Short mmCIF file of C-alpha atoms in Angstrom, two decimals:
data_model
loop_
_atom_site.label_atom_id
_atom_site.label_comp_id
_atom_site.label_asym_id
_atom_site.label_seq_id
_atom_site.Cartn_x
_atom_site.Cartn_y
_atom_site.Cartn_z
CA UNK A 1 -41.97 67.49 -77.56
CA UNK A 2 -40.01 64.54 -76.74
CA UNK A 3 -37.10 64.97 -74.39
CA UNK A 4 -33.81 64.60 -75.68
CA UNK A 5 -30.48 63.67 -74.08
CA UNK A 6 -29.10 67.30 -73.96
CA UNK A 7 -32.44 68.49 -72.69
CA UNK A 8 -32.13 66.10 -69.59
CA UNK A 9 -27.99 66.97 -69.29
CA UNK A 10 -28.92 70.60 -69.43
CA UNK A 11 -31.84 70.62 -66.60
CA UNK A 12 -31.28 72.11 -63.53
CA UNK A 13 -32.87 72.09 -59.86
CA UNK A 14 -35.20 74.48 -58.69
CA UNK A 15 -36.73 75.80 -55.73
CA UNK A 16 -39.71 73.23 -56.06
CA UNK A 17 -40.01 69.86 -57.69
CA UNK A 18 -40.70 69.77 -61.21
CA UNK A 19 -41.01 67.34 -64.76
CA UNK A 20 -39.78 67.03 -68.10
CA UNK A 21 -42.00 65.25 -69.97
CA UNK A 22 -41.27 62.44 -72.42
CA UNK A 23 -44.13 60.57 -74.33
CA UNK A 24 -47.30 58.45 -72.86
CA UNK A 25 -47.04 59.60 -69.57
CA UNK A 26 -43.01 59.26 -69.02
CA UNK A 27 -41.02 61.66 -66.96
CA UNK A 28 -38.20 63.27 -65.77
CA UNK A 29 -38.34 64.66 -62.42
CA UNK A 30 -35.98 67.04 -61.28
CA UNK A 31 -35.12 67.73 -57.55
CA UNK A 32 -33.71 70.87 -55.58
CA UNK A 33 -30.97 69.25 -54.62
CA UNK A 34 -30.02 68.04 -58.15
CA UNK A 35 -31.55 64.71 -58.30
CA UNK A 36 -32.89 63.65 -61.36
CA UNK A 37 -35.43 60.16 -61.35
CA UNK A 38 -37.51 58.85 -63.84
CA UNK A 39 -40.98 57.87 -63.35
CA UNK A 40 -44.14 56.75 -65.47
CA UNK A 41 -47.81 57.66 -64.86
CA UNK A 42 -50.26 55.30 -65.32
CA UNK A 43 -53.67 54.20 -64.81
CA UNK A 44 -54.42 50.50 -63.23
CA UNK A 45 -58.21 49.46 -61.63
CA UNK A 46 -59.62 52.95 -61.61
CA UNK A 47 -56.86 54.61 -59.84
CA UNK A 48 -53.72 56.86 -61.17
CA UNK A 49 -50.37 55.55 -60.09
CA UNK A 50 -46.82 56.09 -60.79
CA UNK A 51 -43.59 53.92 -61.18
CA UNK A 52 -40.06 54.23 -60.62
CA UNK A 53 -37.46 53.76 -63.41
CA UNK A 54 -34.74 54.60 -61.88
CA UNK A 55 -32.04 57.65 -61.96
CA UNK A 56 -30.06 59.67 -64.64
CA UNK A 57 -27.73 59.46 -65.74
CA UNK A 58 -27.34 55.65 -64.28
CA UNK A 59 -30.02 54.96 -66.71
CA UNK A 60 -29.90 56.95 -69.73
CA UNK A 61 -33.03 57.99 -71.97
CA UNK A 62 -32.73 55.06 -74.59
CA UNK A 63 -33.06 52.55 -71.76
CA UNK A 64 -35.77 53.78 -69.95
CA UNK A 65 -37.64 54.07 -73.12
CA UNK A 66 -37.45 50.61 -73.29
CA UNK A 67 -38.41 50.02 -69.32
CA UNK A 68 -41.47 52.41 -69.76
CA UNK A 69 -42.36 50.13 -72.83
CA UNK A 70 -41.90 46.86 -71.06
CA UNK A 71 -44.49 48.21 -68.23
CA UNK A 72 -46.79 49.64 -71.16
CA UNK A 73 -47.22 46.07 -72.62
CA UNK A 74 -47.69 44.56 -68.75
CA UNK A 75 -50.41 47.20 -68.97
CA UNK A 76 -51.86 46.39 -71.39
CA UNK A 77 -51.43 42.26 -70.67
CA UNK A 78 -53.75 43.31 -67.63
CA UNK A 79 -50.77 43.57 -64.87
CA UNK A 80 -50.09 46.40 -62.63
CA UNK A 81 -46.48 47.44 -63.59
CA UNK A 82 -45.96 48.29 -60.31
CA UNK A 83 -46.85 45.02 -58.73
CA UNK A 84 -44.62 43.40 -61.12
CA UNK A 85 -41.55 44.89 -60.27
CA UNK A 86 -41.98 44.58 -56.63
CA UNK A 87 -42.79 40.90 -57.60
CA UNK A 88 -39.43 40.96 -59.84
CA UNK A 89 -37.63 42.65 -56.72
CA UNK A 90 -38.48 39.50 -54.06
CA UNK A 91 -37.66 36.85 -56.67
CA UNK A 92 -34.20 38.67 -56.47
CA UNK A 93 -33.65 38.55 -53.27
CA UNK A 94 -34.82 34.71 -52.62
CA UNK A 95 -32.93 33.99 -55.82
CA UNK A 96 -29.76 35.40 -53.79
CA UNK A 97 -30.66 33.44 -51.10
CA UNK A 98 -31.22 30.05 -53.19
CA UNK A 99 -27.69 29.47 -53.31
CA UNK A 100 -25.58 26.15 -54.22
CA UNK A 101 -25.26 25.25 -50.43
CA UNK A 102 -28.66 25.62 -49.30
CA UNK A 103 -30.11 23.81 -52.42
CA UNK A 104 -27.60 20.84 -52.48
CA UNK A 105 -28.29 20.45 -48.70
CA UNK A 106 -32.21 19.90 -49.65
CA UNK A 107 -31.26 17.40 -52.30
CA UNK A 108 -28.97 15.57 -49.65
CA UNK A 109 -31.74 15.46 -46.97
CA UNK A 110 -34.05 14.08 -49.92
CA UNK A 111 -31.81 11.41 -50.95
CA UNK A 112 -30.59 10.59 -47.75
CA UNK A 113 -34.51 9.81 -46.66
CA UNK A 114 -35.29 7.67 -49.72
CA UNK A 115 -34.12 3.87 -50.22
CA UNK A 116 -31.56 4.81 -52.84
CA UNK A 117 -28.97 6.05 -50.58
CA UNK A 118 -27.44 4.29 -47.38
CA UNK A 119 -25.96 5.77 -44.22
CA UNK A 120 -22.63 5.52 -45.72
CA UNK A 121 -23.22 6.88 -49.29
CA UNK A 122 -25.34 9.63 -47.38
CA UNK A 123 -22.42 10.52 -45.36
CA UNK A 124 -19.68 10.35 -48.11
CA UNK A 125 -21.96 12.90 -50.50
CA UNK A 126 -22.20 15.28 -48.11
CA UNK A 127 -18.37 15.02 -47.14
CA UNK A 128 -17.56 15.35 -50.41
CA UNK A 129 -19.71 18.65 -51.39
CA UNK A 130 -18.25 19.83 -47.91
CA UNK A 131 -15.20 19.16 -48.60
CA UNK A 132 -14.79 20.05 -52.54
CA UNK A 133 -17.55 21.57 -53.87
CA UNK A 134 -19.25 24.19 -51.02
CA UNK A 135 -15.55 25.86 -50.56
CA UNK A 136 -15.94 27.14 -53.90
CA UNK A 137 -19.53 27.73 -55.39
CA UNK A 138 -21.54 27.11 -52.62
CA UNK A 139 -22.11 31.21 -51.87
CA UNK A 140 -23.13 31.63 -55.00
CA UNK A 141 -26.96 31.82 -56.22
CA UNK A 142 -27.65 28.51 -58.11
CA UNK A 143 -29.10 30.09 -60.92
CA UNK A 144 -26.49 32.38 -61.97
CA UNK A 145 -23.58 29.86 -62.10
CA UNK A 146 -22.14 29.13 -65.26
CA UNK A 147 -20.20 25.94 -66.43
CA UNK A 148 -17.01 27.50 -66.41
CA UNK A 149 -17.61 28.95 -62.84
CA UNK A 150 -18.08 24.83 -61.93
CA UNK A 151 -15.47 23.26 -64.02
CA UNK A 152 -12.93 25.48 -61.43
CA UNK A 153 -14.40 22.89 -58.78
CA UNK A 154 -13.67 19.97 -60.92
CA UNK A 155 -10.40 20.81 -62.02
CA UNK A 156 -9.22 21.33 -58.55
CA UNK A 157 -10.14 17.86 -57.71
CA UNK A 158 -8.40 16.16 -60.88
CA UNK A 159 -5.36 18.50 -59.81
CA UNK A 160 -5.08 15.85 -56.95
CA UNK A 161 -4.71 13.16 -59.78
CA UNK A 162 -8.68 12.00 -58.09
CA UNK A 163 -10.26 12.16 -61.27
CA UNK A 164 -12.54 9.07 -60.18
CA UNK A 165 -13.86 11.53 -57.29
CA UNK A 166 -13.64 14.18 -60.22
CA UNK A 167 -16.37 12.24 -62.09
CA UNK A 168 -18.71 11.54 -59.01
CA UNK A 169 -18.57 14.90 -57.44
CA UNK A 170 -19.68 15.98 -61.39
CA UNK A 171 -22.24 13.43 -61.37
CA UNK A 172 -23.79 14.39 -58.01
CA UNK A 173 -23.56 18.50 -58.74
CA UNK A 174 -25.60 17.27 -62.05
CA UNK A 175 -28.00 15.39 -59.99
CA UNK A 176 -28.39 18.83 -57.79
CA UNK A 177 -29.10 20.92 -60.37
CA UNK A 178 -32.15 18.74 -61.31
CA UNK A 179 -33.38 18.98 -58.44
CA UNK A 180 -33.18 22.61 -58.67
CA UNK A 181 -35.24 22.86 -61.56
CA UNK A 182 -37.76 21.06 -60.63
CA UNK A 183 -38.06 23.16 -57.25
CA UNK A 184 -38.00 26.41 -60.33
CA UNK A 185 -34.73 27.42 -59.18
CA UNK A 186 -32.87 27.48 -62.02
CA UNK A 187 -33.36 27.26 -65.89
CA UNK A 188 -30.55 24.63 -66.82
CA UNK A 189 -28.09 22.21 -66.03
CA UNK A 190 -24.14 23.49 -66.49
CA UNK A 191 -23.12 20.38 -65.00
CA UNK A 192 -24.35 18.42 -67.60
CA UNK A 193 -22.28 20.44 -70.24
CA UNK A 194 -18.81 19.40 -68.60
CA UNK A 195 -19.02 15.62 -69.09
CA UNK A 196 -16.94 15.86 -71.94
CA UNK A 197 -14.47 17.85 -71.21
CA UNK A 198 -13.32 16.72 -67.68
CA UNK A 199 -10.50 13.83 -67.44
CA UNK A 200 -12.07 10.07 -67.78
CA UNK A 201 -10.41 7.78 -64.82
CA UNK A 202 -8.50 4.73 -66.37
CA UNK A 203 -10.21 2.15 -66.72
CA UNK A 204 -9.50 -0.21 -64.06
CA UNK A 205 -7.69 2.22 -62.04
CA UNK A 206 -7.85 2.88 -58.51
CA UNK A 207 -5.76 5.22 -56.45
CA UNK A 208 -3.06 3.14 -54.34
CA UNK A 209 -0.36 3.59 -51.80
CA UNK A 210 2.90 2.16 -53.00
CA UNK A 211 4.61 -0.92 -51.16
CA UNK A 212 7.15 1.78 -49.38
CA UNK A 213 4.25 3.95 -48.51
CA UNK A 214 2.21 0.63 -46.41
CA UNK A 215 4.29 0.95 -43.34
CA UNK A 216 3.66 4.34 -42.80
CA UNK A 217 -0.63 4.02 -43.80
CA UNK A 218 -0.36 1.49 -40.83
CA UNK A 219 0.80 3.88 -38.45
CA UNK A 220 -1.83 6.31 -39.28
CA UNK A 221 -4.82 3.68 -39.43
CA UNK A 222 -3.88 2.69 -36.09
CA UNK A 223 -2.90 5.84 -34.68
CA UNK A 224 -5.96 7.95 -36.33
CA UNK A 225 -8.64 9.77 -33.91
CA UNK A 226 -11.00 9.53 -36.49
CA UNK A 227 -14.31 7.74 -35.56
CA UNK A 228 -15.00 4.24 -36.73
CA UNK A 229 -17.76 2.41 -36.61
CA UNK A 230 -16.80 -1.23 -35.60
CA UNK A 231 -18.18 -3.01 -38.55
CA UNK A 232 -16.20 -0.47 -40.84
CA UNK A 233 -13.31 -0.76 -38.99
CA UNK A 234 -13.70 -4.38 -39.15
CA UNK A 235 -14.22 -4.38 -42.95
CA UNK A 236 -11.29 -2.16 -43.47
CA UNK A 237 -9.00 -4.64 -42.33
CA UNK A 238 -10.81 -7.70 -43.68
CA UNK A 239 -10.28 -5.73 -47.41
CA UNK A 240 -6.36 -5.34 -46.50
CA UNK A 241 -5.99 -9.11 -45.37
CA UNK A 242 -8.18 -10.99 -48.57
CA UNK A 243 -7.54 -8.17 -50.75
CA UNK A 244 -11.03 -9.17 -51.99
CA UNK A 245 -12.78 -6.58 -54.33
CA UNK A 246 -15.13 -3.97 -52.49
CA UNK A 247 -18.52 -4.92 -53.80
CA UNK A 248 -17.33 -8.97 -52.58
CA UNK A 249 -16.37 -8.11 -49.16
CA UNK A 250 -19.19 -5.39 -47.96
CA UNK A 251 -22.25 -7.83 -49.40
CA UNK A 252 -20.72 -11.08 -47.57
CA UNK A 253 -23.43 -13.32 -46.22
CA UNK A 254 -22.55 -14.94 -43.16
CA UNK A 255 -23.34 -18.39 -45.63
CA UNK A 256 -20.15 -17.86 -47.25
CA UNK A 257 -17.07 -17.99 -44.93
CA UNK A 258 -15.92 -21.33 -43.13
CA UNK A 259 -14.28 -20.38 -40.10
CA UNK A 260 -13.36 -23.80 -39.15
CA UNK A 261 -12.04 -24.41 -42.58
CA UNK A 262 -10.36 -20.95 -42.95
CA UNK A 263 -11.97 -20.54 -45.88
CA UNK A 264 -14.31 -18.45 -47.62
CA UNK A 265 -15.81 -19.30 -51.25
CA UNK A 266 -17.75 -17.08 -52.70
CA UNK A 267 -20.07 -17.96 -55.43
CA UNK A 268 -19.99 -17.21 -59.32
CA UNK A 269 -23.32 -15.08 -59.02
CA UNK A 270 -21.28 -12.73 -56.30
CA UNK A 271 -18.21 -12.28 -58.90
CA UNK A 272 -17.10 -9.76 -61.27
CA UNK A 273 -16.68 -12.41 -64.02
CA UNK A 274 -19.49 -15.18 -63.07
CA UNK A 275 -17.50 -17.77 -61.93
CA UNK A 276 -16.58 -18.48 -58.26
CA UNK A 277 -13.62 -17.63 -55.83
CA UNK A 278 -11.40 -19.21 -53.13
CA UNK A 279 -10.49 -16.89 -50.70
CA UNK A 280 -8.13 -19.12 -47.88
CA UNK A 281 -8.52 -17.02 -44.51
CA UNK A 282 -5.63 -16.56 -42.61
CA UNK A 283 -5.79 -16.94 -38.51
CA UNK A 284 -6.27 -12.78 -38.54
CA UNK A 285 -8.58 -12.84 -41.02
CA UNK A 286 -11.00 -15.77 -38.84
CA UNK A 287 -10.43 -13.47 -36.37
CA UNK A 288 -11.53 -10.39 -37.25
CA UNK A 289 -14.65 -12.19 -38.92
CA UNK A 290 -15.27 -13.61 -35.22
CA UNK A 291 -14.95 -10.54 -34.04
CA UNK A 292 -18.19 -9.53 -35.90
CA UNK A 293 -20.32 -13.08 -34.58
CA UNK A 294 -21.69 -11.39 -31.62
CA UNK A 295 -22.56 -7.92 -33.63
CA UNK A 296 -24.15 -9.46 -36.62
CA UNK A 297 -24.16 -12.96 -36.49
CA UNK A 298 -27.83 -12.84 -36.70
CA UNK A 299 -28.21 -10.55 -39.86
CA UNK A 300 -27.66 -12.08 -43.03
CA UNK A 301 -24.65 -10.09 -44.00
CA UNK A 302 -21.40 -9.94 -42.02
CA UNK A 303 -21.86 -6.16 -42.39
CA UNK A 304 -25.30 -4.83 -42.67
CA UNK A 305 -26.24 -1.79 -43.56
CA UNK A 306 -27.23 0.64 -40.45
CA UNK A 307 -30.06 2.15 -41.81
CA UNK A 308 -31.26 -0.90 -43.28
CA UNK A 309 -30.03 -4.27 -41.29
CA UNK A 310 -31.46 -6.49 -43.94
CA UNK A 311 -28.86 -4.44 -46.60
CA UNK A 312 -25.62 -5.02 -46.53
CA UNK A 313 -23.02 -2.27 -46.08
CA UNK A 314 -22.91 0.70 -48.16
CA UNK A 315 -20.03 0.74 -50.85
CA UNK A 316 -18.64 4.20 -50.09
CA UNK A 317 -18.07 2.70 -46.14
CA UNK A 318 -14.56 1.46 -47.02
CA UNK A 319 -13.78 4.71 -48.84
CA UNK A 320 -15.29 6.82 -46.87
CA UNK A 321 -12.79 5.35 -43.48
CA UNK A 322 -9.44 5.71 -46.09
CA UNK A 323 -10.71 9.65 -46.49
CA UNK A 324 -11.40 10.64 -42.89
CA UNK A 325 -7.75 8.95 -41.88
CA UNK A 326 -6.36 11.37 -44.73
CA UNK A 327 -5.81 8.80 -48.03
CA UNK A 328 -8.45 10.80 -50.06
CA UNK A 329 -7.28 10.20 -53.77
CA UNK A 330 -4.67 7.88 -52.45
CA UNK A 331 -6.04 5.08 -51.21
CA UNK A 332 -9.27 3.04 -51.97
CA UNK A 333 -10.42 -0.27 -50.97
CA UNK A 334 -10.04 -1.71 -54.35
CA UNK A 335 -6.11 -0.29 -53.95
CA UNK A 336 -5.66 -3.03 -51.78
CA UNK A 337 -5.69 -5.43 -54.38
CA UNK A 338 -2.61 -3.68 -56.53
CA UNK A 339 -0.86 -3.01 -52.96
CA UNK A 340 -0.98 -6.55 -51.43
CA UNK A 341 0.62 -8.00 -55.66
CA UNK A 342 3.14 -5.54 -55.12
CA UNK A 343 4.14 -6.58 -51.75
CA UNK A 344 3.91 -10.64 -52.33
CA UNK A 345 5.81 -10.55 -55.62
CA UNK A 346 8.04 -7.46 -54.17
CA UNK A 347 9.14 -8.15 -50.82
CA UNK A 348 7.40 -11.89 -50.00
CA UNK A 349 8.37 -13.57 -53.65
CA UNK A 350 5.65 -14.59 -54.53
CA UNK A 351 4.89 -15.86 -58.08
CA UNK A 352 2.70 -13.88 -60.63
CA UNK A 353 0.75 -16.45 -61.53
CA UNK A 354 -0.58 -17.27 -57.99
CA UNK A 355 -1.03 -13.75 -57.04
CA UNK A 356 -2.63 -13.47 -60.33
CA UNK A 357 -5.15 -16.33 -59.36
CA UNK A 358 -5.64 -15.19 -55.33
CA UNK A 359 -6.83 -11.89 -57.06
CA UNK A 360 -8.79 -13.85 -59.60
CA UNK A 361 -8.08 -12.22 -62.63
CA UNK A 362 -9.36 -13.26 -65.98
CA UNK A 363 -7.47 -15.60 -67.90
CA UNK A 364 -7.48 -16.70 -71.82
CA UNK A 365 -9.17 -19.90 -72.18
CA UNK A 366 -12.03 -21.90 -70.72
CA UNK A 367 -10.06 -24.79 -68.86
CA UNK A 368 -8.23 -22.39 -66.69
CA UNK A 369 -11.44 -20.62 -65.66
CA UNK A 370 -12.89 -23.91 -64.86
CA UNK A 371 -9.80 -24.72 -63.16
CA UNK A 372 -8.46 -21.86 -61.83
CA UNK A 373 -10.78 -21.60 -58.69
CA UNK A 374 -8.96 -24.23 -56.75
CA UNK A 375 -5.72 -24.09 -58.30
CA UNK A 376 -2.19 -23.84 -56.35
CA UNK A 377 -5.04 -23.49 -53.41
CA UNK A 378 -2.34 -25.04 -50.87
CA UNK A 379 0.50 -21.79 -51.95
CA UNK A 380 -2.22 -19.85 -52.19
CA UNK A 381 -2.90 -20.44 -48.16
CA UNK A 382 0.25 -20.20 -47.15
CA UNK A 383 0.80 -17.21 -49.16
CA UNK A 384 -2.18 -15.54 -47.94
CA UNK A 385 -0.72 -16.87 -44.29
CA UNK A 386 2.38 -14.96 -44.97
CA UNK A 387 0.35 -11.80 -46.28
CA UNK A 388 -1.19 -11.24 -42.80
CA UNK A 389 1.74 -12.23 -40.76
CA UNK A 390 3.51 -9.24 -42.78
CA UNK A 391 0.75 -6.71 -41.77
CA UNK A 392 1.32 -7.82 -38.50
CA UNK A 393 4.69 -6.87 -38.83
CA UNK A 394 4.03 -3.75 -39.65
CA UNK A 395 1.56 -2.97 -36.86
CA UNK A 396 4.64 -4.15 -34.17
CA UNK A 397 6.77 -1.96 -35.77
CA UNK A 398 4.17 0.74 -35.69
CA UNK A 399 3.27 0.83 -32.07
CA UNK A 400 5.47 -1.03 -30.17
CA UNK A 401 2.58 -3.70 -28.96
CA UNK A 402 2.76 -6.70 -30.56
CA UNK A 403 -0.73 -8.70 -30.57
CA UNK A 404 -2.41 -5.51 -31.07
CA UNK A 405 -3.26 -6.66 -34.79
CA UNK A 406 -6.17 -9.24 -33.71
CA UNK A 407 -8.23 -6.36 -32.35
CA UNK A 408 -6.85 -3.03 -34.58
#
């Protein structure tokens, strides 16, 4: 007769070890000391064997039914039940140990080896998993976490008002769990599933430091122990003084700037909106680009890419430096821009519309975009004079040493 709950309740040890017996070979075994285990008899390549279920009541009579039937159809598929579950039992355990960290770290080393990523970008991905996104899932076994378990990262970061670095730390988790499927470590994608429901950036927006905050992100650039390569530290202070947008400054060919003019022109193909730029270089700003003859002058770019010298810099460099000095979310190189129009029109007097041009912003019609490229070019040096001569400023008043700001 089939067992029944109350039949396996009721069963008590004896001296020896004995069964109560189920259906098709499934049993209860009952211990002296009061154990009671399940176990199946079977038959597999000529020989008799038996498998473990598991014990009662932790696994009640309905559910090892079901077990026993799942190993009855393995049977019968031409697999050794047993096998199987000790199969089952090591995908667990390197399932456990496939976690978020260890898998993300493969994906980093494989990007960071291919031509997509440089030094730079390799080094800002892995600060930012290390720094955001390994705190909080990276324990946990990649294939058991759920969307909701990563939107806790994600919100976390957009807490910090960083919802740009919000949408690129998403981006790159996404990009991680493709790789994990592909290495059969996981079944889906939960990053994908959160694109719509995270905060979108503004459009145009990038974190800044305010005009009262610039004195004091001085001090700490200058007084920061935070290594630097030259040509980023160079390029850091080359964005601050032209307030040029990142993508213009990091692929600069040496072509472009005329030191013995003081001025730089870049070309239409180079700009946001296809038409070309006068950039007037103040006596800091020659400087700092002489400053890079002897390192690069060679290369084509003013800042080549380490990895790859016949690349230019990578564009995470500049934001990458702001982080590791402690502006992450604050500050980025394209903040510049927004800081240095706040500060001419703020504390130097500068008019909008000659900010407006230095920054070459769009305007409405096509005579003043055929025009605007040399326009008030002679306020436009001295303004851009002034600009650096204020920064200066600041670094006196931030270390005491004046003249340190031709080699900071």
């Amino acid at each position: 007769m089939p067992l029944s709950d109350a039949t396996c309740r009721a069963a008590k040890p004896k001296e020896k070890v004995y069964k109560l017996s189920d259906a098709r070979g499934l049993a209860l075994t009952i211990h002296p000391g009061g154990g009671k285990y399940w176990t199946g008899a079977y038959r597999f390549g000529g020989k008799q064997k038996s498998l473990s279920l598991g014990a009662y009541p932790e696994v009640s009579l309905a559910a090892v039914r079901e077990k026993w039937e799942d190993a009855r159809r393995q049977l019968k598929a031409g697999d050794d039940p047993g096998v199987e579950k000790q199969i089952s039992k090591i995908a667990q355990v390197v399932a456990q140990a496939r976690t978020f960290e260890v898998v993300a770290r493969e994906w980093h080393a494989h990007m960071a080896a291919s031509d997509e990523w440089g030094v730079g970008t390799a080094a800002e991905n892995l600060h930012r998993l290390e720094v955001d996104v390994f705190p909080v899932i990276g324990a946990d076994p990649i294939a058991k976490i759920a969307p909701q378990r990563l939107l806790l990262v994600f919100r976390e970061i957009e807490k910090r008002g960083a919802l740009e670095i919000a949408s690129r730390c998403r981006g790159m988790v996404s990009r991680v769990f493709n790789f994990a499927i592909v290495c059969g470590d996981t079944a889906g994608n939960p990053a994908a599933a959160l694109k719509d429901v995270m905060k979108k950036p503004k459009k145009g927006h990038f974190a800044s430091i305010t005009v009262e905050e610039f004195p004091q992100f001085i001090k700490d650039l200058i007084t920061s122990r935070t290594h630097m390569y030259p040509a980023t530290r160079v390029a850091l202070w080359l964005m601050m003084r032209t307030f040029v947008r990142t993508t213009e400054l990091i692929a600069v060919p040496w072509a472009e700037p005329d030191l013995e003019k003081a001025i730089w022109d870049i070309p239409p193909e180079r700009m946001k909106k296809g038409r070309g730029h006068v950039v007037p270089l103040s006596r800091q700003s020659v400087a700092l680009f002489r400053e890079m003859q002897p390192l690069t002058g060679r290369n084509k770019f003013v800042f080549p890419n380490q990895r790859r010298p016949d690349d230019h810099m990578s564009d995470g460099a500049i934001l990458k430096a702001l982080e590791n000095i402690g502006y992450a979310g604050r500050m980025t190189g394209h903040g510049f821009r927004s800081l240095a129009m706040g500060v001419l029109k703020q504390e130097l007097g500068y008019r909008h519309e000659v900010v407006d041009l230095q920054l070459s912003h769009a305007k409405g019609n096509k005579v003043d975009k055929a025009y605007d490229r040399a326009k008030f070019l002679v306020e436009r040096t001295k303004m851009m004079q002034d600009w650096s001569d204020y920064i200066d400023r600041l670094v006196d008043a931030a270390t005491s040493r004046p003249g340190i700001h031709l080699v900071a």
